[in-house]
Coordinates of N, CA and C in Angstrom, one line a residue:
Chain T
D1141 N 13.1 7.3 -16.1 CA 14.3 6.6 -15.9 C 15.7 6.9 -17.6
A1142 N 16.2 7.5 -16.2 CA 17.5 6.9 -17.8 C 17.7 5.4 -19.1
K1143 N 18.2 5.7 -20.1 CA 17.7 4.7 -20.7 C 19.9 3.8 -20.5
T1144 N 19.6 2.7 -21.3 CA 21.3 2.9 -20.9 C 21.1 1.9 -22.7
T1145 N 22.5 1.9 -23.0 CA 22.4 1.1 -24.3 C 24.3 0.8 -24.0
Q1146 N 23.8 -0.6 -23.7 CA 25.3 -2.0 -24.3 C 25.1 -2.7 -25.1
P1147 N 26.5 -3.4 -25.8 CA 26.9 -3.9 -26.4 C 26.4 -5.4 -26.5
P1148 N 25.7 -5.8 -27.5 CA 24.8 -7.1 -27.8 C 25.6 -8.0 -26.8
S1149 N 26.4 -8.6 -27.1 CA 27.7 -9.8 -27.0 C 29.0 -9.5 -27.0
M1150 N 29.7 -9.8 -25.9 CA 31.4 -10.2 -26.2 C 31.4 -11.1 -25.7
D1151 N 33.1 -11.2 -26.3 CA 33.7 -12.4 -25.8 C 35.2 -11.9 -24.6
C1152 N 35.2 -12.6 -24.1 CA 36.1 -12.8 -23.5 C 37.2 -14.1 -22.6
A1153 N 38.7 -13.7 -22.9 CA 39.1 -14.8 -22.6 C 39.2 -15.7 -21.5
E1154 N 39.0 -17.4 -20.7 CA 38.5 -17.2 -19.4 C 39.9 -16.7 -18.7
G1155 N 40.4 -15.9 -17.8 CA 41.0 -16.0 -16.9 C 41.8 -14.6 -17.0
R1156 N 41.2 -13.7 -17.9 CA 41.4 -12.8 -18.8 C 40.3 -11.6 -18.3
A1157 N 40.7 -10.1 -17.6 CA 39.2 -9.8 -17.2 C 38.9 -8.8 -18.8
A1158 N 37.2 -9.1 -17.9 CA 36.5 -8.7 -18.9 C 35.7 -6.9 -18.8
N1159 N 35.6 -7.0 -19.5 CA 35.0 -5.4 -19.1 C 33.9 -4.9 -20.2
L1160 N 32.5 -4.7 -19.4 CA 31.6 -4.3 -20.1 C 31.2 -3.0 -19.5
P1161 N 31.0 -2.4 -21.0 CA 30.6 -0.7 -20.8 C 29.0 -1.1 -21.0
C1162 N 29.3 0.4 -20.4 CA 27.5 0.9 -20.5 C 27.3 2.7 -20.9
N1163 N 26.8 2.9 -21.7 CA 26.3 4.1 -21.4 C 24.8 5.1 -21.0
H1164 N 24.8 5.9 -20.5 CA 23.9 6.6 -19.9 C 24.0 7.3 -19.7
S1165 N 24.0 8.3 -21.0 CA 24.0 9.5 -21.7 C 23.5 10.7 -21.1
T1166 N 22.3 10.2 -20.8 CA 20.8 11.2 -19.8 C 20.7 11.1 -18.5
I1167 N 21.5 9.7 -17.8 CA 21.2 10.4 -16.7 C 21.7 11.4 -15.6
S1168 N 20.1 10.8 -14.4 CA 19.9 12.2 -13.8 C 20.9 12.3 -12.7
G1169 N 21.1 13.8 -11.9 CA 22.1 13.3 -10.6 C 21.8 11.9 -9.6
N1170 N 20.7 11.9 -9.3 CA 20.7 11.4 -8.5 C 19.3 10.0 -8.7
E1171 N 20.3 9.4 -9.5 CA 19.9 8.1 -10.4 C 21.8 7.0 -10.3
Y1172 N 21.4 6.2 -9.9 CA 21.9 5.0 -9.5 C 22.4 4.1 -10.8
V1173 N 23.4 3.9 -10.5 CA 23.9 2.9 -11.8 C 24.2 1.3 -10.5
Y1174 N 23.1 0.1 -12.1 CA 23.1 -1.1 -11.4 C 23.5 -1.9 -12.4
W1175 N 24.2 -2.9 -11.7 CA 24.8 -4.3 -12.7 C 24.4 -5.7 -11.9
Y1176 N 23.1 -5.9 -13.2 CA 23.0 -7.7 -12.8 C 23.1 -7.9 -14.1
R1177 N 23.7 -9.7 -14.1 CA 23.5 -10.5 -14.5 C 22.2 -11.7 -14.6
Q1178 N 22.7 -12.2 -15.3 CA 21.7 -13.9 -15.6 C 22.1 -15.2 -16.4
I1179 N 22.2 -16.0 -16.0 CA 22.8 -16.9 -16.1 C 21.6 -17.8 -16.5
H1180 N 21.7 -18.3 -18.0 CA 20.8 -19.6 -18.4 C 20.1 -19.8 -17.6
S1181 N 18.4 -18.8 -18.1 CA 17.1 -19.5 -17.5 C 17.2 -19.8 -16.2
Q1182 N 18.3 -18.6 -15.5 CA 17.8 -18.4 -14.0 C 17.6 -16.9 -13.6
G1183 N 17.3 -16.8 -12.1 CA 16.8 -15.6 -12.1 C 18.0 -14.8 -11.6
P1184 N 17.6 -13.4 -12.9 CA 18.9 -11.8 -12.2 C 19.5 -12.6 -10.9
Q1185 N 21.1 -11.9 -11.4 CA 22.1 -11.9 -10.1 C 22.7 -10.6 -9.4
Y1186 N 22.6 -10.1 -8.7 CA 22.7 -8.4 -8.6 C 24.9 -8.7 -8.4
I1187 N 25.2 -8.3 -8.8 CA 26.7 -8.2 -8.9 C 27.3 -6.3 -8.4
I1188 N 26.2 -5.4 -8.4 CA 26.9 -4.0 -7.7 C 25.8 -3.0 -8.3
H1189 N 26.3 -1.1 -7.5 CA 25.8 -0.4 -7.8 C 26.4 0.3 -6.9
G1190 N 26.0 2.0 -7.4 CA 26.9 2.6 -7.3 C 26.1 4.4 -8.1
L1191 N 27.0 5.3 -7.6 CA 26.0 6.3 -7.6 C 27.4 7.6 -8.4
K1192 N 28.1 7.8 -7.6 CA 28.7 9.0 -8.4 C 31.0 8.1 -8.2
N1193 N 30.5 7.4 -7.1 CA 31.7 6.9 -7.2 C 32.6 5.7 -7.3
N1194 N 33.6 5.5 -7.7 CA 33.6 3.7 -8.1 C 33.7 2.6 -6.9
E1195 N 33.1 1.3 -7.6 CA 32.5 0.5 -6.4 C 33.6 -0.7 -6.6
T1196 N 33.9 -1.5 -5.2 CA 34.2 -2.5 -5.7 C 33.7 -3.9 -4.9
N1197 N 33.1 -5.0 -5.1 CA 33.3 -6.2 -4.3 C 33.7 -7.4 -4.6
E1198 N 33.4 -8.4 -4.2 CA 33.6 -8.8 -4.3 C 33.7 -10.1 -5.5
M1199 N 32.8 -9.3 -6.2 CA 32.0 -10.0 -7.4 C 33.5 -9.1 -9.3
A1200 N 32.9 -7.6 -7.9 CA 33.4 -7.3 -9.7 C 33.7 -5.7 -8.7
S1201 N 34.1 -4.7 -9.9 CA 34.5 -3.3 -9.8 C 33.9 -2.6 -10.1
L1202 N 33.3 -1.8 -10.6 CA 32.5 -0.2 -11.1 C 33.2 0.9 -11.4
I1203 N 33.6 0.7 -12.3 CA 33.7 2.1 -12.9 C 32.8 3.1 -13.3
I1204 N 32.7 4.3 -13.2 CA 31.6 5.4 -13.4 C 32.7 6.8 -13.9
T1205 N 32.4 6.4 -15.1 CA 32.9 8.4 -15.5 C 32.7 9.3 -14.5
E1206 N 33.6 10.5 -15.1 CA 33.1 11.7 -13.7 C 32.1 11.9 -13.7
D1207 N 31.9 12.6 -15.2 CA 30.7 13.4 -16.1 C 29.4 12.6 -16.0
R1208 N 29.2 10.9 -15.1 CA 28.4 9.8 -15.4 C 28.0 9.8 -16.3
K1209 N 28.2 10.1 -17.4 CA 27.4 10.0 -18.8 C 27.8 8.1 -19.0
S1210 N 28.7 7.6 -18.7 CA 29.0 5.7 -19.3 C 29.7 5.2 -18.1
S1211 N 29.5 3.9 -17.4 CA 30.2 3.1 -16.7 C 30.5 1.8 -17.7
T1212 N 31.9 1.3 -16.6 CA 32.2 -0.1 -17.0 C 32.6 -1.0 -16.0
L1213 N 31.7 -1.7 -16.0 CA 31.7 -3.4 -15.2 C 33.0 -4.8 -15.2
I1214 N 33.9 -4.4 -14.2 CA 34.6 -5.1 -15.2 C 35.1 -6.7 -13.6
L1215 N 35.0 -7.4 -14.7 CA 35.2 -8.6 -13.6 C 36.4 -8.9 -13.8
P1216 N 37.5 -9.3 -12.7 CA 38.8 -9.1 -13.0 C 39.5 -10.8 -13.5
H1217 N 38.8 -11.7 -13.2 CA 39.4 -12.9 -14.1 C 38.4 -13.7 -14.5
A1218 N 37.9 -13.6 -15.4 CA 36.7 -14.0 -15.8 C 36.3 -15.7 -16.0
T1219 N 36.0 -16.5 -14.9 CA 35.7 -18.2 -15.7 C 35.0 -18.1 -16.5
L1220 N 34.6 -19.8 -17.3 CA 33.5 -20.3 -17.8 C 32.0 -19.8 -17.3
R1221 N 32.3 -20.0 -15.3 CA 31.0 -19.7 -15.4 C 30.8 -18.0 -15.4
D1222 N 31.2 -17.4 -15.6 CA 31.1 -16.0 -16.1 C 29.7 -15.8 -16.9
T1223 N 29.8 -16.5 -18.1 CA 29.5 -16.4 -19.3 C 27.5 -16.4 -18.1
A1224 N 27.4 -15.5 -19.2 CA 26.2 -14.3 -19.0 C 25.7 -13.1 -19.6
V1225 N 23.8 -13.4 -19.5 CA 23.8 -11.7 -19.9 C 24.4 -10.9 -19.0
Y1226 N 24.4 -9.5 -19.2 CA 24.6 -8.9 -17.8 C 23.3 -7.5 -17.8
Y1227 N 23.2 -7.3 -17.4 CA 22.5 -6.0 -17.7 C 22.9 -4.5 -17.0
C1228 N 23.0 -3.8 -17.7 CA 22.6 -1.8 -16.6 C 21.9 -1.7 -17.0
I1229 N 21.2 -1.2 -15.6 CA 20.0 -0.7 -14.9 C 20.4 1.2 -14.2
V1230 N 19.9 1.7 -14.7 CA 19.8 3.2 -14.0 C 18.6 4.0 -13.7
T1231 N 18.6 4.2 -12.2 CA 17.2 4.3 -11.3 C 17.0 4.8 -10.5
Y1232 N 16.3 6.1 -10.0 CA 16.1 6.7 -8.9 C 14.8 5.8 -8.2
N1233 N 14.5 5.0 -9.0 CA 12.7 5.1 -8.3 C 13.1 3.0 -8.3
F1234 N 13.5 2.8 -6.8 CA 13.7 1.7 -6.9 C 12.7 0.7 -6.5
N1235 N 12.2 1.2 -7.0 CA 11.2 -0.3 -7.0 C 10.5 -0.1 -8.5
K1236 N 11.3 0.6 -9.3 CA 11.3 0.6 -11.3 C 12.2 0.0 -11.8
F1237 N 13.1 -1.0 -11.5 CA 13.9 -1.4 -12.6 C 13.1 -2.0 -13.4
Y1238 N 14.2 -1.3 -14.8 CA 13.9 -1.1 -16.5 C 15.2 -1.9 -17.0
F1239 N 14.6 -3.0 -17.3 CA 16.1 -4.0 -17.7 C 16.7 -3.7 -19.3
G1240 N 17.3 -3.1 -19.8 CA 18.1 -3.2 -21.6 C 18.2 -4.3 -21.7
S1241 N 18.5 -4.7 -22.7 CA 18.7 -5.2 -23.6 C 19.7 -6.3 -23.7
G1242 N 21.0 -5.5 -22.7 CA 22.4 -6.2 -22.1 C 23.7 -7.0 -22.4
T1243 N 24.4 -7.0 -22.6 CA 25.4 -7.8 -23.4 C 25.8 -9.3 -22.4
K1244 N 25.6 -10.1 -23.8 CA 25.9 -11.5 -23.6 C 27.3 -12.1 -23.7
L1245 N 27.9 -12.4 -22.0 CA 29.1 -12.0 -22.3 C 29.7 -13.7 -22.6
N1246 N 30.6 -13.5 -22.8 CA 31.1 -15.4 -23.3 C 32.7 -15.5 -23.4
V1247 N 32.7 -15.9 -21.4 CA 33.8 -16.5 -21.5 C 34.8 -17.7 -22.3
K1248 N 35.6 -18.0 -23.0 CA 36.1 -19.4 -23.6 C 37.1 -19.2 -23.1
P1249 N 37.5 -21.0 -22.7 CA 38.8 -20.9 -22.6 C 40.0 -20.7 -23.5
Chain X
D657 N 19.5 -16.1 5.8 CA 19.6 -17.0 4.4 C 18.8 -15.8 3.4
T658 N 19.5 -16.2 2.1 CA 19.1 -14.4 1.3 C 18.7 -15.5 0.1
E659 N 18.0 -16.5 0.4 CA 16.7 -16.7 -0.8 C 15.3 -16.5 -0.9
V660 N 14.8 -16.1 -2.4 CA 13.5 -16.5 -2.6 C 13.4 -17.4 -3.0
T661 N 12.3 -18.0 -2.9 CA 11.5 -19.2 -3.7 C 10.5 -19.1 -4.5
Q662 N 10.2 -19.8 -5.2 CA 9.5 -19.6 -6.3 C 8.6 -21.7 -6.6
T663 N 7.5 -21.2 -6.4 CA 7.1 -22.3 -7.0 C 5.5 -22.8 -7.9
P664 N 5.3 -23.0 -8.6 CA 6.3 -24.6 -9.6 C 7.3 -24.0 -9.8
K665 N 8.2 -24.8 -10.2 CA 9.4 -24.4 -11.1 C 8.9 -24.4 -13.0
H666 N 8.0 -25.3 -13.1 CA 7.6 -25.5 -14.1 C 5.7 -25.5 -14.4
L667 N 5.2 -25.0 -14.9 CA 3.2 -25.0 -14.9 C 3.2 -25.3 -16.4
V668 N 1.9 -26.2 -17.0 CA 1.7 -26.2 -17.9 C 0.2 -25.9 -18.1
M669 N -0.4 -25.2 -17.6 CA -1.7 -24.3 -18.0 C -2.7 -24.3 -19.4
G670 N -3.9 -24.4 -19.2 CA -5.2 -25.0 -20.7 C -5.2 -22.9 -20.3
M671 N -5.9 -22.3 -21.6 CA -6.1 -21.5 -21.5 C -7.7 -21.6 -20.9
T672 N -8.6 -21.9 -20.2 CA -9.8 -22.2 -19.8 C -9.0 -22.5 -17.6
N673 N -7.9 -22.5 -17.9 CA -7.4 -23.0 -16.1 C -7.2 -22.0 -15.5
K674 N -7.3 -22.1 -13.7 CA -7.0 -20.7 -13.0 C -5.9 -21.5 -12.7
K675 N -5.1 -21.1 -12.3 CA -4.0 -21.9 -11.7 C -3.0 -20.5 -10.8
S676 N -2.4 -21.0 -9.7 CA -1.6 -20.2 -9.2 C 0.1 -19.9 -8.8
L677 N 0.7 -19.0 -8.8 CA 2.1 -18.6 -8.7 C 2.2 -18.1 -7.0
K678 N 3.6 -18.8 -6.3 CA 4.0 -18.7 -5.6 C 5.6 -18.2 -5.3
C679 N 5.8 -17.2 -4.1 CA 6.7 -16.6 -4.0 C 6.8 -16.5 -2.7
E680 N 8.0 -16.5 -2.1 CA 8.0 -17.1 -0.8 C 10.0 -16.4 -0.1
Q681 N 10.1 -14.9 0.9 CA 10.7 -15.1 1.1 C 10.7 -14.8 2.8
H682 N 12.5 -14.9 3.4 CA 12.2 -15.1 4.8 C 13.4 -14.0 5.0
M683 N 13.8 -12.8 4.6 CA 14.6 -11.9 4.3 C 13.9 -10.9 5.1
G684 N 12.7 -10.9 5.3 CA 12.2 -9.6 6.0 C 12.3 -8.8 5.6
H685 N 11.8 -8.5 3.7 CA 11.9 -7.5 2.7 C 10.8 -7.4 3.0
R686 N 10.2 -6.1 2.7 CA 8.6 -5.4 2.5 C 8.4 -4.5 1.2
A687 N 9.4 -5.3 0.2 CA 9.1 -5.0 -0.9 C 9.1 -5.5 -1.9
M688 N 7.6 -6.5 -2.9 CA 8.3 -7.3 -3.6 C 7.3 -7.4 -5.0
Y689 N 8.1 -7.8 -5.5 CA 7.8 -7.5 -7.1 C 7.3 -9.0 -8.0
W690 N 7.0 -8.8 -9.3 CA 6.8 -9.7 -10.6 C 7.1 -9.4 -11.6
Y691 N 7.7 -10.1 -11.9 CA 8.6 -9.7 -14.2 C 8.1 -11.0 -14.5
K692 N 7.8 -10.8 -15.5 CA 7.5 -11.7 -17.0 C 8.5 -11.1 -17.7
Q693 N 9.4 -12.9 -18.0 CA 10.7 -12.9 -19.4 C 10.5 -13.8 -20.0
K694 N 10.1 -12.9 -21.6 CA 9.4 -13.3 -23.1 C 11.4 -14.0 -23.3
A695 N 11.1 -15.7 -23.7 CA 12.6 -15.9 -24.4 C 13.6 -15.0 -24.8
K696 N 14.8 -15.2 -24.9 CA 15.7 -13.6 -25.5 C 15.4 -12.5 -25.0
K697 N 14.5 -11.8 -24.5 CA 14.1 -10.5 -23.7 C 14.2 -10.5 -22.3
P698 N 14.6 -9.4 -22.1 CA 15.0 -9.1 -20.2 C 13.9 -8.8 -20.3
P699 N 14.1 -9.1 -18.5 CA 12.5 -9.1 -18.1 C 11.9 -7.9 -18.0
E700 N 10.6 -8.3 -17.4 CA 9.5 -6.7 -18.1 C 8.7 -6.4 -16.3
L701 N 8.8 -5.1 -15.8 CA 8.0 -5.3 -14.5 C 7.0 -5.9 -14.5
M702 N 6.1 -6.3 -14.2 CA 4.7 -6.3 -14.3 C 4.3 -6.0 -12.8
F703 N 3.8 -6.3 -11.5 CA 4.1 -5.5 -10.9 C 4.8 -5.3 -9.6
V704 N 3.8 -4.0 -8.6 CA 5.2 -3.8 -6.9 C 4.3 -3.7 -6.1
Y705 N 5.2 -4.6 -4.7 CA 3.9 -5.0 -3.7 C 4.8 -3.9 -2.2
S706 N 4.6 -3.2 -1.9 CA 5.2 -2.3 -1.2 C 4.4 -2.4 0.3
Y707 N 4.8 -2.8 1.3 CA 3.9 -2.9 3.0 C 3.0 -4.1 2.7
E708 N 3.3 -5.0 1.6 CA 1.5 -6.0 1.4 C 0.6 -5.1 0.8
K709 N 1.2 -3.7 0.0 CA 0.1 -3.0 -0.7 C 0.5 -3.0 -1.8
L710 N -0.4 -3.0 -3.0 CA 0.0 -2.7 -4.4 C 0.6 -1.5 -4.9
S711 N 1.3 -1.2 -4.9 CA 1.9 0.2 -5.7 C 1.9 0.8 -6.8
I712 N 2.2 -0.1 -7.8 CA 2.9 0.1 -9.2 C 2.2 -1.6 -10.0
N713 N 1.3 -0.9 -10.5 CA 0.5 -2.3 -11.7 C 0.9 -1.1 -13.0
E714 N 2.1 -2.1 -14.3 CA 2.6 -1.6 -15.4 C 1.3 -2.1 -15.6
S715 N 0.6 -1.5 -16.1 CA -0.8 -2.0 -17.0 C -1.1 -3.1 -17.4
V716 N -0.8 -4.6 -16.7 CA -0.6 -5.9 -16.2 C -2.2 -6.1 -17.3
P717 N -2.2 -7.0 -18.4 CA -4.3 -6.9 -18.4 C -4.6 -8.3 -17.4
S718 N -6.0 -8.2 -16.8 CA -6.7 -8.3 -15.5 C -7.1 -10.0 -15.2
R719 N -5.9 -11.0 -16.4 CA -6.0 -12.2 -16.4 C -4.9 -12.3 -15.0
F720 N -4.1 -11.6 -14.3 CA -3.1 -11.8 -14.1 C -3.8 -11.3 -13.0
S721 N -4.3 -12.1 -11.4 CA -4.4 -11.2 -10.7 C -3.1 -11.4 -9.3
P722 N -2.4 -10.0 -9.0 CA -1.5 -10.6 -7.7 C -2.3 -10.3 -6.3
E723 N -1.4 -11.2 -5.4 CA -2.7 -10.9 -4.1 C -0.5 -10.8 -3.1
C724 N -1.1 -9.9 -2.2 CA 0.0 -10.2 -1.2 C -0.4 -10.4 0.4
P725 N -0.9 -11.5 0.4 CA -1.1 -12.0 1.8 C -0.2 -11.9 3.4
N726 N 0.9 -11.3 3.1 CA 1.6 -11.4 4.3 C 2.6 -10.9 4.2
S727 N 3.6 -10.5 4.7 CA 4.8 -9.9 4.4 C 6.0 -11.0 3.9
S728 N 5.6 -12.0 3.3 CA 6.9 -13.4 3.2 C 6.5 -14.2 1.8
L729 N 4.9 -13.4 1.5 CA 4.5 -14.4 0.9 C 4.0 -13.8 -0.3
L730 N 3.7 -14.5 -1.9 CA 3.3 -13.3 -2.4 C 3.3 -14.0 -3.8
N731 N 1.8 -13.8 -4.4 CA 1.2 -15.1 -5.2 C 1.1 -14.1 -6.1
L732 N 0.9 -14.9 -7.7 CA 0.2 -14.8 -8.7 C -0.8 -15.7 -9.2
H733 N -2.2 -15.0 -9.3 CA -3.4 -15.5 -9.6 C -3.9 -15.5 -11.4
L734 N -3.3 -16.3 -11.8 CA -3.6 -16.4 -13.6 C -5.4 -17.4 -14.0
H735 N -5.8 -16.6 -14.8 CA -7.1 -16.7 -15.4 C -7.3 -16.8 -16.7
A736 N -7.7 -17.7 -17.1 CA -8.2 -17.4 -18.7 C -6.9 -17.1 -19.9
L737 N -5.5 -17.4 -19.5 CA -4.2 -16.7 -20.1 C -4.5 -17.3 -21.3
Q738 N -3.5 -16.6 -22.2 CA -3.2 -16.9 -24.1 C -2.1 -17.6 -24.0
P739 N -1.8 -18.1 -24.8 CA -0.6 -18.5 -25.4 C 1.0 -17.7 -25.5
E740 N 0.2 -16.5 -25.6 CA 1.1 -15.8 -25.7 C 1.7 -15.4 -24.1
D741 N 1.2 -15.9 -23.4 CA 1.5 -15.6 -21.5 C 2.2 -16.6 -21.5
S742 N 2.8 -17.6 -22.3 CA 4.5 -18.3 -21.6 C 5.3 -17.4 -22.1
A743 N 5.7 -17.5 -20.4 CA 7.2 -16.9 -20.4 C 7.8 -17.6 -19.3
L744 N 8.4 -16.7 -18.5 CA 9.4 -16.9 -17.8 C 8.4 -15.9 -16.1
Y745 N 8.5 -16.5 -15.3 CA 8.0 -15.3 -14.2 C 8.9 -15.1 -12.9
L746 N 9.5 -14.1 -12.7 CA 10.4 -13.8 -11.9 C 9.4 -13.2 -11.0
C747 N 10.2 -13.9 -9.9 CA 9.8 -12.8 -8.5 C 11.1 -12.0 -7.6
A748 N 11.1 -10.7 -6.7 CA 12.3 -10.6 -6.1 C 11.4 -9.7 -5.1
S749 N 12.6 -9.2 -4.0 CA 11.9 -8.7 -3.2 C 13.1 -8.0 -3.0
R750 N 13.0 -6.9 -1.9 CA 13.7 -5.9 -1.6 C 13.8 -5.4 -0.2
Q751 N 14.9 -5.1 0.6 CA 14.9 -4.3 1.4 C 14.2 -2.9 1.7
T752 N 13.9 -2.8 2.4 CA 12.9 -1.4 2.6 C 13.9 -0.5 3.8
G753 N 13.2 0.9 3.6 CA 14.4 1.9 4.7 C 15.4 2.8 4.1
R754 N 15.8 2.0 3.3 CA 17.1 2.9 2.3 C 16.7 2.6 1.1
S755 N 17.0 3.7 0.2 CA 16.5 3.4 -1.1 C 17.1 2.4 -2.2
S756 N 19.1 2.5 -2.1 CA 19.7 1.8 -2.6 C 19.6 0.3 -2.6
Y757 N 18.9 -0.4 -1.8 CA 19.2 -2.1 -1.4 C 19.0 -2.4 -3.1
E758 N 19.8 -3.8 -3.0 CA 19.3 -4.6 -4.2 C 18.5 -5.4 -4.5
Q759 N 17.4 -5.2 -5.3 CA 16.4 -6.8 -5.4 C 17.2 -8.1 -5.6
Y760 N 16.5 -9.0 -5.0 CA 16.9 -10.5 -5.0 C 15.8 -10.8 -6.1
F761 N 16.4 -11.9 -6.4 CA 15.5 -12.6 -7.5 C 15.4 -14.3 -6.7
G762 N 14.3 -14.5 -7.2 CA 14.0 -16.1 -7.3 C 14.1 -17.0 -8.6
P763 N 14.5 -18.2 -8.5 CA 14.9 -18.4 -9.9 C 13.3 -18.9 -10.6
G764 N 12.3 -18.2 -10.8 CA 11.4 -18.5 -12.2 C 10.4 -19.2 -11.8
T765 N 8.9 -19.2 -12.6 CA 8.3 -20.1 -12.5 C 8.1 -20.2 -14.8
R766 N 9.2 -21.8 -15.2 CA 8.5 -21.1 -16.4 C 7.1 -21.9 -16.8
L767 N 6.3 -20.7 -17.1 CA 5.0 -21.2 -17.9 C 4.6 -21.8 -19.1
T768 N 4.0 -22.3 -19.3 CA 3.5 -22.8 -20.8 C 2.2 -23.0 -21.1
V769 N 1.5 -21.7 -21.8 CA -0.5 -21.7 -22.0 C -0.3 -23.0 -22.9
T770 N -1.3 -23.7 -22.7 CA -1.4 -24.7 -24.1 C -3.4 -24.4 -24.8

């Protein structure tokens, strides 16, 4: 499975868009990009996933670059409850999720 | 019902004890997982069950023994653990049949080995 690189932490003002980057420069053609988040001491929560096209759901948008070497998770209007560690995972084997170190998003009032 | 439940929430055990962690889901998922998460670290995959058969063991020590007695239930039997095994143990499940289904995680069992 390809490895991912994420910034260790980011700050975002409440009500503003949070843009979380993920680099996956060694991704292969059949690997999906998944995003999960983990609020303190809870189980990880699925956010969104994609293969090639940009995706949007009620929680977030996922923008994948044309060469698929990087992606950005967008939370359009961050709230204090979005403070969490966000994990970007790249995999073709959906039984093998290897979590990287993630990005700690701090949403501030 | 999109919930994975785990019991107990907290467990303290001595190094000579035998205990079990339980995970349950009623979503009809046929893939179930155990992860271990140390403080301030990401979750690490331990075991994967697919259709009640163990399909992946990530070189986990034998003091951890998984069991999947039916399609809704996953157990993790613990014996002769070490203090360094203290961690949050997470269970997850996933629908099979289409490759890109997401995993649903339970809230975890926080284990302390004394």
